[in-house]
PDB file of N, CA and C in Angstrom:
ATOM      1  N   MET A 763     -22.048   2.748   6.224  1.00  0.00           N
ATOM      2  CA  MET A 763     -21.037   3.053   5.232  1.00  0.00           C
ATOM      3  C   MET A 763     -20.345   1.756   4.805  1.00  0.00           C
ATOM      4  N   ASP A 764     -20.097   1.611   3.538  1.00  0.00           N
ATOM      5  CA  ASP A 764     -19.475   0.418   2.985  1.00  0.00           C
ATOM      6  C   ASP A 764     -17.974   0.410   3.286  1.00  0.00           C
ATOM      7  N   ASN A 765     -17.443  -0.749   3.727  1.00  0.00           N
ATOM      8  CA  ASN A 765     -16.013  -0.867   4.052  1.00  0.00           C
ATOM      9  C   ASN A 765     -15.117  -0.659   2.846  1.00  0.00           C
ATOM     10  N   LYS A 766     -15.556  -1.062   1.651  1.00  0.00           N
ATOM     11  CA  LYS A 766     -14.726  -0.928   0.455  1.00  0.00           C
ATOM     12  C   LYS A 766     -14.482   0.536   0.116  1.00  0.00           C
ATOM     13  N   ASN A 767     -15.421   1.408   0.437  1.00  0.00           N
ATOM     14  CA  ASN A 767     -15.249   2.835   0.167  1.00  0.00           C
ATOM     15  C   ASN A 767     -14.291   3.484   1.158  1.00  0.00           C
ATOM     16  N   ARG A 768     -14.087   2.862   2.316  1.00  0.00           N
ATOM     17  CA  ARG A 768     -13.230   3.432   3.349  1.00  0.00           C
ATOM     18  C   ARG A 768     -11.806   2.908   3.276  1.00  0.00           C
ATOM     19  N   ARG A 769     -11.560   1.885   2.476  1.00  0.00           N
ATOM     20  CA  ARG A 769     -10.241   1.263   2.394  1.00  0.00           C
ATOM     21  C   ARG A 769      -9.530   1.641   1.104  1.00  0.00           C
ATOM     22  N   VAL A 770      -8.212   1.701   1.182  1.00  0.00           N
ATOM     23  CA  VAL A 770      -7.396   1.954   0.004  1.00  0.00           C
ATOM     24  C   VAL A 770      -6.364   0.823  -0.082  1.00  0.00           C
ATOM     25  N   GLU A 771      -6.120   0.316  -1.290  1.00  0.00           N
ATOM     26  CA  GLU A 771      -5.147  -0.750  -1.485  1.00  0.00           C
ATOM     27  C   GLU A 771      -3.761  -0.136  -1.619  1.00  0.00           C
ATOM     28  N   ILE A 772      -2.773  -0.760  -1.008  1.00  0.00           N
ATOM     29  CA  ILE A 772      -1.401  -0.275  -1.057  1.00  0.00           C
ATOM     30  C   ILE A 772      -0.565  -1.270  -1.843  1.00  0.00           C
ATOM     31  N   PHE A 773       0.097  -0.758  -2.887  1.00  0.00           N
ATOM     32  CA  PHE A 773       0.929  -1.582  -3.758  1.00  0.00           C
ATOM     33  C   PHE A 773       2.390  -1.214  -3.568  1.00  0.00           C
ATOM     34  N   CYS A 774       3.295  -2.147  -3.877  1.00  0.00           N
ATOM     35  CA  CYS A 774       4.733  -1.918  -3.768  1.00  0.00           C
ATOM     36  C   CYS A 774       5.154  -0.907  -4.834  1.00  0.00           C
ATOM     37  N   PRO A 775       5.762   0.235  -4.437  1.00  0.00           N
ATOM     38  CA  PRO A 775       6.164   1.240  -5.415  1.00  0.00           C
ATOM     39  C   PRO A 775       7.261   0.740  -6.366  1.00  0.00           C
ATOM     40  N   SER A 776       8.181  -0.081  -5.880  1.00  0.00           N
ATOM     41  CA  SER A 776       9.259  -0.613  -6.732  1.00  0.00           C
ATOM     42  C   SER A 776       8.700  -1.544  -7.793  1.00  0.00           C
ATOM     43  N   CYS A 777       7.800  -2.422  -7.409  1.00  0.00           N
ATOM     44  CA  CYS A 777       7.181  -3.345  -8.357  1.00  0.00           C
ATOM     45  C   CYS A 777       6.292  -2.583  -9.341  1.00  0.00           C
ATOM     46  N   LYS A 778       5.613  -1.553  -8.856  1.00  0.00           N
ATOM     47  CA  LYS A 778       4.722  -0.761  -9.709  1.00  0.00           C
ATOM     48  C   LYS A 778       5.501  -0.088 -10.841  1.00  0.00           C
ATOM     49  N   ARG A 779       6.705   0.419 -10.527  1.00  0.00           N
ATOM     50  CA  ARG A 779       7.556   1.031 -11.551  1.00  0.00           C
ATOM     51  C   ARG A 779       7.975   0.011 -12.603  1.00  0.00           C
ATOM     52  N   ALA A 780       8.101  -1.258 -12.191  1.00  0.00           N
ATOM     53  CA  ALA A 780       8.495  -2.324 -13.109  1.00  0.00           C
ATOM     54  C   ALA A 780       7.303  -2.898 -13.864  1.00  0.00           C
ATOM     55  N   GLY A 781       6.093  -2.398 -13.576  1.00  0.00           N
ATOM     56  CA  GLY A 781       4.897  -2.855 -14.274  1.00  0.00           C
ATOM     57  C   GLY A 781       4.202  -4.031 -13.625  1.00  0.00           C
ATOM     58  N   ILE A 782       4.609  -4.374 -12.396  1.00  0.00           N
ATOM     59  CA  ILE A 782       3.985  -5.476 -11.657  1.00  0.00           C
ATOM     60  C   ILE A 782       3.074  -4.871 -10.595  1.00  0.00           C
ATOM     61  N   LYS A 783       1.842  -5.349 -10.527  1.00  0.00           N
ATOM     62  CA  LYS A 783       0.883  -4.819  -9.556  1.00  0.00           C
ATOM     63  C   LYS A 783       0.786  -5.803  -8.381  1.00  0.00           C
ATOM     64  N   ARG A 784       1.657  -5.628  -7.378  1.00  0.00           N
ATOM     65  CA  ARG A 784       1.689  -6.507  -6.210  1.00  0.00           C
ATOM     66  C   ARG A 784       1.083  -5.776  -5.013  1.00  0.00           C
ATOM     67  N   LYS A 785      -0.050  -6.279  -4.550  1.00  0.00           N
ATOM     68  CA  LYS A 785      -0.748  -5.665  -3.424  1.00  0.00           C
ATOM     69  C   LYS A 785      -0.050  -6.057  -2.122  1.00  0.00           C
ATOM     70  N   LEU A 786       0.291  -5.052  -1.321  1.00  0.00           N
ATOM     71  CA  LEU A 786       0.945  -5.304  -0.045  1.00  0.00           C
ATOM     72  C   LEU A 786      -0.059  -5.401   1.101  1.00  0.00           C
ATOM     73  N   MET A 787      -1.020  -4.482   1.108  1.00  0.00           N
ATOM     74  CA  MET A 787      -1.993  -4.452   2.198  1.00  0.00           C
ATOM     75  C   MET A 787      -3.113  -3.478   1.875  1.00  0.00           C
ATOM     76  N   GLU A 788      -4.073  -3.381   2.770  1.00  0.00           N
ATOM     77  CA  GLU A 788      -5.142  -2.392   2.697  1.00  0.00           C
ATOM     78  C   GLU A 788      -5.067  -1.526   3.942  1.00  0.00           C
ATOM     79  N   ALA A 789      -5.426  -0.253   3.793  1.00  0.00           N
ATOM     80  CA  ALA A 789      -5.439   0.665   4.928  1.00  0.00           C
ATOM     81  C   ALA A 789      -6.671   1.551   4.834  1.00  0.00           C
ATOM     82  N   ASP A 790      -7.056   2.099   5.958  1.00  0.00           N
ATOM     83  CA  ASP A 790      -8.158   3.055   6.018  1.00  0.00           C
ATOM     84  C   ASP A 790      -7.757   4.321   5.274  1.00  0.00           C
ATOM     85  N   ARG A 791      -8.708   4.962   4.617  1.00  0.00           N
ATOM     86  CA  ARG A 791      -8.408   6.209   3.892  1.00  0.00           C
ATOM     87  C   ARG A 791      -7.932   7.310   4.837  1.00  0.00           C
ATOM     88  N   SER A 792      -8.338   7.260   6.075  1.00  0.00           N
ATOM     89  CA  SER A 792      -7.972   8.303   7.035  1.00  0.00           C
ATOM     90  C   SER A 792      -6.632   8.028   7.718  1.00  0.00           C
ATOM     91  N   ALA A 793      -5.975   6.909   7.411  1.00  0.00           N
ATOM     92  CA  ALA A 793      -4.693   6.570   8.027  1.00  0.00           C
ATOM     93  C   ALA A 793      -3.608   7.535   7.562  1.00  0.00           C
ATOM     94  N   THR A 794      -2.718   7.913   8.484  1.00  0.00           N
ATOM     95  CA  THR A 794      -1.609   8.803   8.161  1.00  0.00           C
ATOM     96  C   THR A 794      -0.323   8.243   8.766  1.00  0.00           C
ATOM     97  N   GLY A 795       0.812   8.685   8.239  1.00  0.00           N
ATOM     98  CA  GLY A 795       2.104   8.288   8.779  1.00  0.00           C
ATOM     99  C   GLY A 795       2.900   7.439   7.798  1.00  0.00           C
ATOM    100  N   LEU A 796       3.951   6.807   8.309  1.00  0.00           N
ATOM    101  CA  LEU A 796       4.809   5.930   7.512  1.00  0.00           C
ATOM    102  C   LEU A 796       4.572   4.483   7.900  1.00  0.00           C
ATOM    103  N   ILE A 797       4.551   3.610   6.897  1.00  0.00           N
ATOM    104  CA  ILE A 797       4.472   2.175   7.154  1.00  0.00           C
ATOM    105  C   ILE A 797       5.576   1.503   6.350  1.00  0.00           C
ATOM    106  N   TYR A 798       6.006   0.351   6.811  1.00  0.00           N
ATOM    107  CA  TYR A 798       7.055  -0.412   6.150  1.00  0.00           C
ATOM    108  C   TYR A 798       6.604  -1.852   5.939  1.00  0.00           C
ATOM    109  N   PRO A 799       5.660  -2.097   5.009  1.00  0.00           N
ATOM    110  CA  PRO A 799       5.228  -3.472   4.756  1.00  0.00           C
ATOM    111  C   PRO A 799       6.297  -4.253   3.991  1.00  0.00           C
ATOM    112  N   TYR A 800       6.304  -5.568   4.151  1.00  0.00           N
ATOM    113  CA  TYR A 800       7.279  -6.434   3.489  1.00  0.00           C
ATOM    114  C   TYR A 800       6.764  -6.845   2.114  1.00  0.00           C
ATOM    115  N   CYS A 801       7.601  -6.692   1.092  1.00  0.00           N
ATOM    116  CA  CYS A 801       7.252  -7.117  -0.265  1.00  0.00           C
ATOM    117  C   CYS A 801       7.964  -8.440  -0.545  1.00  0.00           C
ATOM    118  N   LYS A 802       7.198  -9.462  -0.881  1.00  0.00           N
ATOM    119  CA  LYS A 802       7.769 -10.783  -1.138  1.00  0.00           C
ATOM    120  C   LYS A 802       8.580 -10.818  -2.421  1.00  0.00           C
ATOM    121  N   ALA A 803       8.246  -9.983  -3.401  1.00  0.00           N
ATOM    122  CA  ALA A 803       8.987  -9.960  -4.664  1.00  0.00           C
ATOM    123  C   ALA A 803      10.333  -9.256  -4.494  1.00  0.00           C
ATOM    124  N   CYS A 804      10.336  -8.127  -3.787  1.00  0.00           N
ATOM    125  CA  CYS A 804      11.572  -7.363  -3.572  1.00  0.00           C
ATOM    126  C   CYS A 804      12.417  -7.952  -2.442  1.00  0.00           C
ATOM    127  N   LYS A 805      11.789  -8.743  -1.588  1.00  0.00           N
ATOM    128  CA  LYS A 805      12.429  -9.347  -0.416  1.00  0.00           C
ATOM    129  C   LYS A 805      13.005  -8.289   0.535  1.00  0.00           C
ATOM    130  N   ARG A 806      12.196  -7.242   0.753  1.00  0.00           N
ATOM    131  CA  ARG A 806      12.598  -6.186   1.688  1.00  0.00           C
ATOM    132  C   ARG A 806      11.360  -5.418   2.142  1.00  0.00           C
ATOM    133  N   ASN A 807      11.535  -4.639   3.198  1.00  0.00           N
ATOM    134  CA  ASN A 807      10.471  -3.758   3.668  1.00  0.00           C
ATOM    135  C   ASN A 807      10.487  -2.504   2.814  1.00  0.00           C
ATOM    136  N   VAL A 808       9.311  -2.067   2.398  1.00  0.00           N
ATOM    137  CA  VAL A 808       9.165  -0.927   1.508  1.00  0.00           C
ATOM    138  C   VAL A 808       8.546   0.226   2.284  1.00  0.00           C
ATOM    139  N   LYS A 809       9.119   1.414   2.154  1.00  0.00           N
ATOM    140  CA  LYS A 809       8.609   2.608   2.841  1.00  0.00           C
ATOM    141  C   LYS A 809       7.445   3.181   2.046  1.00  0.00           C
ATOM    142  N   VAL A 810       6.288   3.340   2.715  1.00  0.00           N
ATOM    143  CA  VAL A 810       5.099   3.919   2.088  1.00  0.00           C
ATOM    144  C   VAL A 810       4.581   5.015   3.006  1.00  0.00           C
ATOM    145  N   LYS A 811       4.402   6.214   2.460  1.00  0.00           N
ATOM    146  CA  LYS A 811       3.881   7.352   3.223  1.00  0.00           C
ATOM    147  C   LYS A 811       2.383   7.440   3.015  1.00  0.00           C
ATOM    148  N   LEU A 812       1.638   7.508   4.118  1.00  0.00           N
ATOM    149  CA  LEU A 812       0.190   7.659   4.070  1.00  0.00           C
ATOM    150  C   LEU A 812      -0.169   9.085   4.470  1.00  0.00           C
ATOM    151  N   PRO A 813      -1.196   9.694   3.940  1.00  0.00           N
ATOM    152  CA  PRO A 813      -2.166   9.181   2.982  1.00  0.00           C
ATOM    153  C   PRO A 813      -1.573   9.126   1.577  1.00  0.00           C
ATOM    154  N   LEU A 814      -2.071   8.196   0.789  1.00  0.00           N
ATOM    155  CA  LEU A 814      -1.645   8.047  -0.600  1.00  0.00           C
ATOM    156  C   LEU A 814      -2.303   9.126  -1.438  1.00  0.00           C
ATOM    157  N   ASN A 815      -1.553   9.743  -2.316  1.00  0.00           N
ATOM    158  CA  ASN A 815      -2.111  10.752  -3.227  1.00  0.00           C
ATOM    159  C   ASN A 815      -2.493  10.071  -4.523  1.00  0.00           C
ATOM    160  N   LYS A 816      -3.734  10.256  -4.934  1.00  0.00           N
ATOM    161  CA  LYS A 816      -4.221   9.607  -6.165  1.00  0.00           C
ATOM    162  C   LYS A 816      -4.160  10.587  -7.299  1.00  0.00           C
TER     163      LYS A 816
END
């Protein structure tokens, strides 16, 4: 199985609303729970709930 098909890119929701596409990290599609990655543009940890709904 290809790794790219199993991974999902996670972007900062605050930056996304402003029209900036800032990638925070990659996670497995099967990952669940809450993560708090740091966004360099916002200068804070951003709450992201997994799994992401597309």
